[in-house]
């Protein structure tokens, strides 16, 4: 059974960068669409970016479109989220999720979830 674990979160100043990792065990991530979501307390989970098994990518909010990039490493069985020019509004818990099927940014269709990693952007 697929298990995924996020890492790479932390505290960073505005304008800085972080790279989140979504590492898998138990199966190969190539067979799954992978999405990144984020959530702040009291708000719904927001789709950030996803990558399909074909490699096609999709971003969520326009606010991240030119700053966040999702990528796969087949050799490492890992999916990354490179986040540049971070802003305080990017502060959230970031989750990685996997599913068989099309890569979309609807959280309810994903079957496998990591535990989340906290990203905090200070002013």
mmCIF file of N, CA and C in Angstrom:
data_model
loop_
_atom_site.group_PDB
_atom_site.id
_atom_site.type_symbol
_atom_site.label_atom_id
_atom_site.label_comp_id
_atom_site.label_asym_id
_atom_site.label_seq_id
_atom_site.Cartn_x
_atom_site.Cartn_y
_atom_site.Cartn_z
ATOM 1 N N UNK A 1 0.839 -1.190 0.000
ATOM 2 C CA UNK A 1 0.000 0.000 0.000
ATOM 3 C C UNK A 1 0.880 1.247 0.000
ATOM 4 N N UNK A 2 0.450 2.205 -0.788
ATOM 5 C CA UNK A 2 1.219 3.449 -0.897
ATOM 6 C C UNK A 2 1.196 4.219 0.412
ATOM 7 N N UNK A 3 2.366 4.695 0.801
ATOM 8 C CA UNK A 3 2.490 5.614 1.924
ATOM 9 C C UNK A 3 3.322 6.799 1.458
ATOM 10 N N UNK A 4 2.894 7.988 1.843
ATOM 11 C CA UNK A 4 3.615 9.190 1.419
ATOM 12 C C UNK A 4 3.903 10.061 2.634
ATOM 13 N N UNK A 5 5.046 10.697 2.603
ATOM 14 C CA UNK A 5 5.509 11.519 3.715
ATOM 15 C C UNK A 5 6.051 12.828 3.158
ATOM 16 N N UNK A 6 5.542 13.937 3.684
ATOM 17 C CA UNK A 6 6.043 15.240 3.271
ATOM 18 C C UNK A 6 7.198 15.675 4.175
ATOM 19 N N UNK A 7 8.048 16.493 3.622
ATOM 20 C CA UNK A 7 9.118 17.099 4.400
ATOM 21 C C UNK A 7 9.547 18.383 3.703
ATOM 22 N N UNK A 8 10.353 19.153 4.389
ATOM 23 C CA UNK A 8 10.906 20.354 3.781
ATOM 24 C C UNK A 8 10.285 21.658 4.245
ATOM 25 N N UNK A 9 9.247 21.569 5.060
ATOM 26 C CA UNK A 9 8.649 22.795 5.571
ATOM 27 C C UNK A 9 9.543 23.463 6.602
ATOM 28 N N UNK A 10 9.134 24.656 7.011
ATOM 29 C CA UNK A 10 9.908 25.372 8.006
ATOM 30 C C UNK A 10 9.548 26.837 8.024
ATOM 31 N N UNK A 11 10.394 27.608 8.682
ATOM 32 C CA UNK A 11 10.208 29.049 8.799
ATOM 33 C C UNK A 11 11.141 29.745 7.814
ATOM 34 N N UNK A 12 10.589 30.653 7.030
ATOM 35 C CA UNK A 12 11.382 31.376 6.035
ATOM 36 C C UNK A 12 10.899 32.816 5.976
ATOM 37 N N UNK A 13 11.792 33.713 5.648
ATOM 38 C CA UNK A 13 11.402 35.117 5.507
ATOM 39 C C UNK A 13 10.719 35.346 4.163
ATOM 40 N N UNK A 14 9.886 36.349 4.131
ATOM 41 C CA UNK A 14 9.222 36.708 2.875
ATOM 42 C C UNK A 14 10.262 36.942 1.788
ATOM 43 N N UNK A 15 9.970 36.416 0.615
ATOM 44 C CA UNK A 15 10.902 36.503 -0.502
ATOM 45 C C UNK A 15 11.801 35.295 -0.636
ATOM 46 N N UNK A 16 11.823 34.456 0.372
ATOM 47 C CA UNK A 16 12.661 33.269 0.355
ATOM 48 C C UNK A 16 12.030 32.102 -0.383
ATOM 49 N N UNK A 17 12.723 30.984 -0.344
ATOM 50 C CA UNK A 17 12.285 29.787 -1.062
ATOM 51 C C UNK A 17 12.332 28.560 -0.154
ATOM 52 N N UNK A 18 11.488 27.617 -0.478
ATOM 53 C CA UNK A 18 11.503 26.302 0.156
ATOM 54 C C UNK A 18 11.192 25.266 -0.906
ATOM 55 N N UNK A 19 11.711 24.068 -0.696
ATOM 56 C CA UNK A 19 11.332 22.952 -1.560
ATOM 57 C C UNK A 19 10.740 21.862 -0.684
ATOM 58 N N UNK A 20 9.484 21.566 -0.917
ATOM 59 C CA UNK A 20 8.821 20.493 -0.203
ATOM 60 C C UNK A 20 9.001 19.189 -0.965
ATOM 61 N N UNK A 21 9.116 18.105 -0.213
ATOM 62 C CA UNK A 21 9.251 16.780 -0.809
ATOM 63 C C UNK A 21 8.088 15.904 -0.381
ATOM 64 N N UNK A 22 7.680 15.071 -1.303
ATOM 65 C CA UNK A 22 6.635 14.076 -1.041
ATOM 66 C C UNK A 22 7.244 12.734 -1.423
ATOM 67 N N UNK A 23 7.726 12.016 -0.425
ATOM 68 C CA UNK A 23 8.417 10.758 -0.668
ATOM 69 C C UNK A 23 7.475 9.589 -0.463
ATOM 70 N N UNK A 24 7.595 8.602 -1.337
ATOM 71 C CA UNK A 24 6.668 7.482 -1.315
ATOM 72 C C UNK A 24 7.369 6.181 -0.963
ATOM 73 N N UNK A 25 6.598 5.267 -0.380
ATOM 74 C CA UNK A 25 7.029 3.900 -0.159
ATOM 75 C C UNK A 25 5.837 2.994 -0.409
ATOM 76 N N UNK A 26 6.118 1.742 -0.705
ATOM 77 C CA UNK A 26 5.053 0.783 -0.919
ATOM 78 C C UNK A 26 4.542 0.710 -2.335
ATOM 79 N N UNK A 27 4.843 1.672 -3.155
ATOM 80 C CA UNK A 27 4.424 1.671 -4.552
ATOM 81 C C UNK A 27 5.191 2.777 -5.274
ATOM 82 N N UNK A 28 4.990 2.819 -6.577
ATOM 83 C CA UNK A 28 5.714 3.792 -7.403
ATOM 84 C C UNK A 28 4.820 4.985 -7.705
ATOM 85 N N UNK A 29 5.328 6.169 -7.430
ATOM 86 C CA UNK A 29 4.519 7.365 -7.642
ATOM 87 C C UNK A 29 4.208 7.618 -9.117
ATOM 88 N N UNK A 30 4.957 7.007 -10.010
ATOM 89 C CA UNK A 30 4.686 7.182 -11.442
ATOM 90 C C UNK A 30 3.253 6.779 -11.798
ATOM 91 N N UNK A 31 2.659 5.892 -11.017
ATOM 92 C CA UNK A 31 1.328 5.382 -11.331
ATOM 93 C C UNK A 31 0.209 6.271 -10.783
ATOM 94 N N UNK A 32 0.590 7.363 -10.126
ATOM 95 C CA UNK A 32 -0.388 8.191 -9.428
ATOM 96 C C UNK A 32 -0.320 9.645 -9.889
ATOM 97 N N UNK A 33 -1.471 10.267 -9.909
ATOM 98 C CA UNK A 33 -1.491 11.725 -9.967
ATOM 99 C C UNK A 33 -1.191 12.229 -8.556
ATOM 100 N N UNK A 34 -0.365 13.244 -8.476
ATOM 101 C CA UNK A 34 0.049 13.787 -7.182
ATOM 102 C C UNK A 34 -0.358 15.252 -7.108
ATOM 103 N N UNK A 35 -0.908 15.611 -5.988
ATOM 104 C CA UNK A 35 -1.315 17.002 -5.795
ATOM 105 C C UNK A 35 -0.793 17.526 -4.472
ATOM 106 N N UNK A 36 -0.575 18.807 -4.464
ATOM 107 C CA UNK A 36 -0.239 19.523 -3.230
ATOM 108 C C UNK A 36 -1.425 20.403 -2.851
ATOM 109 N N UNK A 37 -1.767 20.314 -1.567
ATOM 110 C CA UNK A 37 -2.819 21.149 -1.000
ATOM 111 C C UNK A 37 -2.233 21.901 0.189
ATOM 112 N N UNK A 38 -2.915 22.955 0.583
ATOM 113 C CA UNK A 38 -2.517 23.652 1.800
ATOM 114 C C UNK A 38 -3.757 24.062 2.577
ATOM 115 N N UNK A 39 -3.560 24.219 3.863
ATOM 116 C CA UNK A 39 -4.698 24.548 4.720
ATOM 117 C C UNK A 39 -4.239 25.390 5.895
ATOM 118 N N UNK A 40 -5.023 26.411 6.182
ATOM 119 C CA UNK A 40 -4.822 27.209 7.386
ATOM 120 C C UNK A 40 -6.008 26.972 8.305
ATOM 121 N N UNK A 41 -5.827 27.118 9.593
ATOM 122 C CA UNK A 41 -6.922 26.847 10.533
ATOM 123 C C UNK A 41 -8.162 27.665 10.203
ATOM 124 N N UNK A 42 -9.292 26.979 10.204
ATOM 125 C CA UNK A 42 -10.557 27.665 9.966
ATOM 126 C C UNK A 42 -10.921 27.830 8.509
ATOM 127 N N UNK A 43 -10.065 27.388 7.619
ATOM 128 C CA UNK A 43 -10.348 27.525 6.188
ATOM 129 C C UNK A 43 -10.322 26.168 5.514
ATOM 130 N N UNK A 44 -10.943 26.109 4.353
ATOM 131 C CA UNK A 44 -10.949 24.869 3.594
ATOM 132 C C UNK A 44 -9.571 24.598 2.989
ATOM 133 N N UNK A 45 -9.348 23.313 2.722
ATOM 134 C CA UNK A 45 -8.104 22.931 2.084
ATOM 135 C C UNK A 45 -8.083 23.472 0.657
ATOM 136 N N UNK A 46 -6.960 24.050 0.259
ATOM 137 C CA UNK A 46 -6.830 24.702 -1.043
ATOM 138 C C UNK A 46 -5.871 23.931 -1.926
ATOM 139 N N UNK A 47 -6.269 23.684 -3.157
ATOM 140 C CA UNK A 47 -5.386 23.036 -4.107
ATOM 141 C C UNK A 47 -4.301 23.985 -4.574
ATOM 142 N N UNK A 48 -3.055 23.529 -4.539
ATOM 143 C CA UNK A 48 -1.926 24.371 -4.907
ATOM 144 C C UNK A 48 -1.422 24.020 -6.300
ATOM 145 N N UNK A 49 -1.109 22.748 -6.489
ATOM 146 C CA UNK A 49 -0.556 22.324 -7.768
ATOM 147 C C UNK A 49 -0.669 20.813 -7.862
ATOM 148 N N UNK A 50 -0.727 20.294 -9.087
ATOM 149 C CA UNK A 50 -0.765 18.848 -9.257
ATOM 150 C C UNK A 50 -0.025 18.456 -10.531
ATOM 151 N N UNK A 51 0.384 17.196 -10.547
ATOM 152 C CA UNK A 51 1.058 16.652 -11.722
ATOM 153 C C UNK A 51 0.461 15.291 -12.026
ATOM 154 N N UNK A 52 0.094 15.111 -13.271
ATOM 155 C CA UNK A 52 -0.523 13.853 -13.695
ATOM 156 C C UNK A 52 0.543 12.795 -13.972
ATOM 157 N N UNK A 53 0.099 11.573 -14.207
ATOM 158 C CA UNK A 53 1.036 10.502 -14.570
ATOM 159 C C UNK A 53 1.711 10.797 -15.906
ATOM 160 N N UNK A 54 1.059 11.605 -16.731
ATOM 161 C CA UNK A 54 1.630 11.983 -18.031
ATOM 162 C C UNK A 54 2.671 13.081 -17.896
ATOM 163 N N UNK A 55 2.727 13.686 -16.706
ATOM 164 C CA UNK A 55 3.624 14.815 -16.510
ATOM 165 C C UNK A 55 2.941 16.160 -16.648
ATOM 166 N N UNK A 56 1.704 16.160 -17.094
ATOM 167 C CA UNK A 56 0.976 17.410 -17.228
ATOM 168 C C UNK A 56 0.785 18.041 -15.850
ATOM 169 N N UNK A 57 0.984 19.333 -15.771
ATOM 170 C CA UNK A 57 0.903 20.039 -14.503
ATOM 171 C C UNK A 57 -0.265 21.016 -14.515
ATOM 172 N N UNK A 58 -0.768 21.263 -13.338
ATOM 173 C CA UNK A 58 -1.864 22.209 -13.188
ATOM 174 C C UNK A 58 -1.667 22.970 -11.891
ATOM 175 N N UNK A 59 -1.831 24.258 -11.940
ATOM 176 C CA UNK A 59 -1.720 25.063 -10.727
ATOM 177 C C UNK A 59 -3.097 25.491 -10.266
ATOM 178 N N UNK A 60 -3.182 25.767 -8.986
ATOM 179 C CA UNK A 60 -4.437 26.192 -8.407
ATOM 180 C C UNK A 60 -4.603 27.689 -8.510
ATOM 181 N N UNK A 61 -4.503 28.346 -7.369
ATOM 182 C CA UNK A 61 -4.737 29.784 -7.341
ATOM 183 C C UNK A 61 -3.735 30.525 -8.224
ATOM 184 N N UNK A 62 -4.209 31.593 -8.839
ATOM 185 C CA UNK A 62 -3.337 32.417 -9.673
ATOM 186 C C UNK A 62 -2.163 32.961 -8.872
ATOM 187 N N UNK A 63 -2.352 33.089 -7.573
ATOM 188 C CA UNK A 63 -1.303 33.688 -6.740
ATOM 189 C C UNK A 63 -0.055 32.827 -6.668
ATOM 190 N N UNK A 64 -0.158 31.533 -7.002
ATOM 191 C CA UNK A 64 1.025 30.675 -6.936
ATOM 192 C C UNK A 64 1.544 30.304 -8.314
ATOM 193 N N UNK A 65 0.811 30.658 -9.344
ATOM 194 C CA UNK A 65 1.095 30.170 -10.688
ATOM 195 C C UNK A 65 2.529 30.421 -11.124
ATOM 196 N N UNK A 66 3.051 31.567 -10.881
ATOM 197 C CA UNK A 66 4.396 31.914 -11.352
ATOM 198 C C UNK A 66 5.460 31.753 -10.289
ATOM 199 N N UNK A 67 5.068 31.208 -9.139
ATOM 200 C CA UNK A 67 6.021 31.088 -8.029
ATOM 201 C C UNK A 67 6.266 29.654 -7.602
ATOM 202 N N UNK A 68 5.273 28.789 -7.779
ATOM 203 C CA UNK A 68 5.389 27.406 -7.322
ATOM 204 C C UNK A 68 5.498 26.476 -8.531
ATOM 205 N N UNK A 69 6.359 25.473 -8.407
ATOM 206 C CA UNK A 69 6.539 24.506 -9.488
ATOM 207 C C UNK A 69 6.566 23.101 -8.911
ATOM 208 N N UNK A 70 5.763 22.227 -9.486
ATOM 209 C CA UNK A 70 5.732 20.829 -9.067
ATOM 210 C C UNK A 70 6.559 20.016 -10.059
ATOM 211 N N UNK A 71 7.252 19.003 -9.531
ATOM 212 C CA UNK A 71 8.067 18.155 -10.402
ATOM 213 C C UNK A 71 8.181 16.763 -9.803
ATOM 214 N N UNK A 72 8.525 15.825 -10.657
ATOM 215 C CA UNK A 72 8.699 14.434 -10.221
ATOM 216 C C UNK A 72 10.159 14.021 -10.345
ATOM 217 N N UNK A 73 10.575 13.134 -9.437
ATOM 218 C CA UNK A 73 11.839 12.437 -9.581
ATOM 219 C C UNK A 73 11.541 10.955 -9.558
ATOM 220 N N UNK A 74 11.627 10.334 -10.719
ATOM 221 C CA UNK A 74 11.360 8.906 -10.787
ATOM 222 C C UNK A 74 12.395 8.128 -9.990
ATOM 223 N N UNK A 75 13.638 8.525 -10.083
ATOM 224 C CA UNK A 75 14.718 7.812 -9.398
ATOM 225 C C UNK A 75 14.536 7.829 -7.888
ATOM 226 N N UNK A 76 14.014 8.925 -7.374
ATOM 227 C CA UNK A 76 13.845 9.051 -5.923
ATOM 228 C C UNK A 76 12.430 8.708 -5.465
ATOM 229 N N UNK A 77 11.551 8.414 -6.423
ATOM 230 C CA UNK A 77 10.155 8.111 -6.098
ATOM 231 C C UNK A 77 9.570 9.227 -5.227
ATOM 232 N N UNK A 78 9.817 10.433 -5.680
ATOM 233 C CA UNK A 78 9.471 11.623 -4.899
ATOM 234 C C UNK A 78 8.900 12.693 -5.822
ATOM 235 N N UNK A 79 7.973 13.447 -5.293
ATOM 236 C CA UNK A 79 7.450 14.618 -5.989
ATOM 237 C C UNK A 79 7.815 15.847 -5.162
ATOM 238 N N UNK A 80 8.204 16.900 -5.853
ATOM 239 C CA UNK A 80 8.644 18.103 -5.179
ATOM 240 C C UNK A 80 7.697 19.269 -5.461
ATOM 241 N N UNK A 81 7.681 20.205 -4.539
ATOM 242 C CA UNK A 81 7.016 21.486 -4.759
ATOM 243 C C UNK A 81 8.043 22.575 -4.454
ATOM 244 N N UNK A 82 8.542 23.189 -5.502
ATOM 245 C CA UNK A 82 9.478 24.292 -5.339
ATOM 246 C C UNK A 82 8.680 25.570 -5.180
ATOM 247 N N UNK A 83 8.920 26.265 -4.082
ATOM 248 C CA UNK A 83 8.166 27.476 -3.777
ATOM 249 C C UNK A 83 9.140 28.647 -3.688
ATOM 250 N N UNK A 84 8.975 29.589 -4.570
ATOM 251 C CA UNK A 84 9.837 30.773 -4.618
ATOM 252 C C UNK A 84 9.047 32.031 -4.288
ATOM 253 N N UNK A 85 9.769 33.076 -3.954
ATOM 254 C CA UNK A 85 9.163 34.382 -3.649
ATOM 255 C C UNK A 85 8.014 34.224 -2.660
ATOM 256 N N UNK A 86 8.292 33.519 -1.595
ATOM 257 C CA UNK A 86 7.242 33.218 -0.627
ATOM 258 C C UNK A 86 6.723 34.484 0.044
ATOM 259 N N UNK A 87 5.436 34.458 0.338
ATOM 260 C CA UNK A 87 4.745 35.576 0.966
ATOM 261 C C UNK A 87 4.078 35.090 2.240
ATOM 262 N N UNK A 88 3.845 35.997 3.194
ATOM 263 C CA UNK A 88 3.181 35.580 4.439
ATOM 264 C C UNK A 88 1.862 34.851 4.204
ATOM 265 N N UNK A 89 1.140 35.189 3.153
ATOM 266 C CA UNK A 89 -0.134 34.517 2.885
ATOM 267 C C UNK A 89 0.048 33.082 2.442
ATOM 268 N N UNK A 90 1.277 32.662 2.171
ATOM 269 C CA UNK A 90 1.542 31.260 1.842
ATOM 270 C C UNK A 90 1.679 30.398 3.095
ATOM 271 N N UNK A 91 1.651 31.004 4.261
ATOM 272 C CA UNK A 91 1.747 30.260 5.511
ATOM 273 C C UNK A 91 0.576 29.298 5.642
ATOM 274 N N UNK A 92 0.888 28.013 5.845
ATOM 275 C CA UNK A 92 -0.139 26.974 5.919
ATOM 276 C C UNK A 92 0.537 25.644 6.205
ATOM 277 N N UNK A 93 -0.274 24.648 6.477
ATOM 278 C CA UNK A 93 0.201 23.261 6.457
ATOM 279 C C UNK A 93 0.019 22.752 5.029
ATOM 280 N N UNK A 94 1.070 22.219 4.473
ATOM 281 C CA UNK A 94 1.053 21.726 3.101
ATOM 282 C C UNK A 94 0.973 20.206 3.117
ATOM 283 N N UNK A 95 0.047 19.693 2.312
ATOM 284 C CA UNK A 95 -0.190 18.261 2.231
ATOM 285 C C UNK A 95 0.070 17.761 0.816
ATOM 286 N N UNK A 96 0.593 16.557 0.748
ATOM 287 C CA UNK A 96 0.750 15.844 -0.505
ATOM 288 C C UNK A 96 -0.318 14.753 -0.550
ATOM 289 N N UNK A 97 -0.895 14.553 -1.721
ATOM 290 C CA UNK A 97 -1.930 13.537 -1.874
ATOM 291 C C UNK A 97 -1.745 12.818 -3.201
ATOM 292 N N UNK A 98 -2.212 11.570 -3.252
ATOM 293 C CA UNK A 98 -2.045 10.748 -4.447
ATOM 294 C C UNK A 98 -3.351 10.046 -4.795
ATOM 295 N N UNK A 99 -3.535 9.833 -6.093
ATOM 296 C CA UNK A 99 -4.699 9.094 -6.564
ATOM 297 C C UNK A 99 -4.379 8.461 -7.903
ATOM 298 N N UNK A 100 -5.088 7.374 -8.202
ATOM 299 C CA UNK A 100 -5.076 6.828 -9.552
ATOM 300 C C UNK A 100 -6.066 7.651 -10.356
ATOM 301 N N UNK A 101 -5.689 8.090 -11.509
ATOM 302 C CA UNK A 101 -6.613 8.852 -12.332
ATOM 303 C C UNK A 101 -6.065 10.212 -12.695
ATOM 304 N N UNK A 102 -6.955 11.054 -13.143
ATOM 305 C CA UNK A 102 -6.583 12.375 -13.648
ATOM 306 C C UNK A 102 -6.085 13.262 -12.515
ATOM 307 N N UNK A 103 -5.125 14.083 -12.815
ATOM 308 C CA UNK A 103 -4.638 15.035 -11.845
ATOM 309 C C UNK A 103 -5.565 16.231 -11.751
ATOM 310 N N UNK A 104 -6.216 16.391 -10.601
ATOM 311 C CA UNK A 104 -7.144 17.499 -10.376
ATOM 312 C C UNK A 104 -6.864 18.096 -9.008
ATOM 313 N N UNK A 105 -7.488 19.222 -8.752
ATOM 314 C CA UNK A 105 -7.245 19.894 -7.470
ATOM 315 C C UNK A 105 -8.483 19.872 -6.586
ATOM 316 N N UNK A 106 -9.181 18.743 -6.609
ATOM 317 C CA UNK A 106 -10.308 18.519 -5.698
ATOM 318 C C UNK A 106 -9.852 17.542 -4.633
ATOM 319 N N UNK A 107 -9.764 17.980 -3.415
ATOM 320 C CA UNK A 107 -9.161 17.158 -2.372
ATOM 321 C C UNK A 107 -9.958 15.887 -2.096
ATOM 322 N N UNK A 108 -11.264 15.908 -2.301
ATOM 323 C CA UNK A 108 -12.083 14.775 -1.897
ATOM 324 C C UNK A 108 -11.869 13.550 -2.772
ATOM 325 N N UNK A 109 -11.204 13.693 -3.912
ATOM 326 C CA UNK A 109 -11.009 12.523 -4.787
ATOM 327 C C UNK A 109 -9.679 11.823 -4.535
ATOM 328 N N UNK A 110 -8.873 12.354 -3.646
ATOM 329 C CA UNK A 110 -7.569 11.757 -3.384
ATOM 330 C C UNK A 110 -7.676 10.709 -2.292
ATOM 331 N N UNK A 111 -6.950 9.603 -2.496
ATOM 332 C CA UNK A 111 -7.073 8.437 -1.620
ATOM 333 C C UNK A 111 -5.956 8.339 -0.589
ATOM 334 N N UNK A 112 -4.823 8.893 -0.905
ATOM 335 C CA UNK A 112 -3.652 8.743 -0.041
ATOM 336 C C UNK A 112 -3.143 10.135 0.331
ATOM 337 N N UNK A 113 -2.873 10.305 1.615
ATOM 338 C CA UNK A 113 -2.455 11.603 2.129
ATOM 339 C C UNK A 113 -1.257 11.461 3.052
ATOM 340 N N UNK A 114 -0.392 12.460 2.997
ATOM 341 C CA UNK A 114 0.664 12.549 3.976
ATOM 342 C C UNK A 114 0.165 13.264 5.225
ATOM 343 N N UNK A 115 1.060 13.411 6.181
ATOM 344 C CA UNK A 115 0.678 14.000 7.470
ATOM 345 C C UNK A 115 0.742 15.523 7.454
ATOM 346 N N UNK A 116 1.362 16.081 6.431
ATOM 347 C CA UNK A 116 1.467 17.529 6.311
ATOM 348 C C UNK A 116 2.782 18.065 6.842
ATOM 349 N N UNK A 117 3.187 19.199 6.294
ATOM 350 C CA UNK A 117 4.388 19.879 6.763
ATOM 351 C C UNK A 117 4.087 21.371 6.856
ATOM 352 N N UNK A 118 4.482 21.973 7.956
ATOM 353 C CA UNK A 118 4.161 23.370 8.213
ATOM 354 C C UNK A 118 5.124 24.290 7.475
ATOM 355 N N UNK A 119 4.558 25.250 6.791
ATOM 356 C CA UNK A 119 5.334 26.316 6.162
ATOM 357 C C UNK A 119 4.908 27.636 6.789
ATOM 358 N N UNK A 120 5.866 28.360 7.324
ATOM 359 C CA UNK A 120 5.587 29.651 7.936
ATOM 360 C C UNK A 120 6.473 30.704 7.281
ATOM 361 N N UNK A 121 5.835 31.743 6.759
ATOM 362 C CA UNK A 121 6.558 32.813 6.083
ATOM 363 C C UNK A 121 6.423 34.071 6.927
ATOM 364 N N UNK A 122 7.535 34.593 7.378
ATOM 365 C CA UNK A 122 7.516 35.783 8.230
ATOM 366 C C UNK A 122 7.751 37.037 7.399
ATOM 367 N N UNK A 123 7.292 38.159 7.944
ATOM 368 C CA UNK A 123 7.481 39.443 7.244
ATOM 369 C C UNK A 123 8.882 39.979 7.469
#
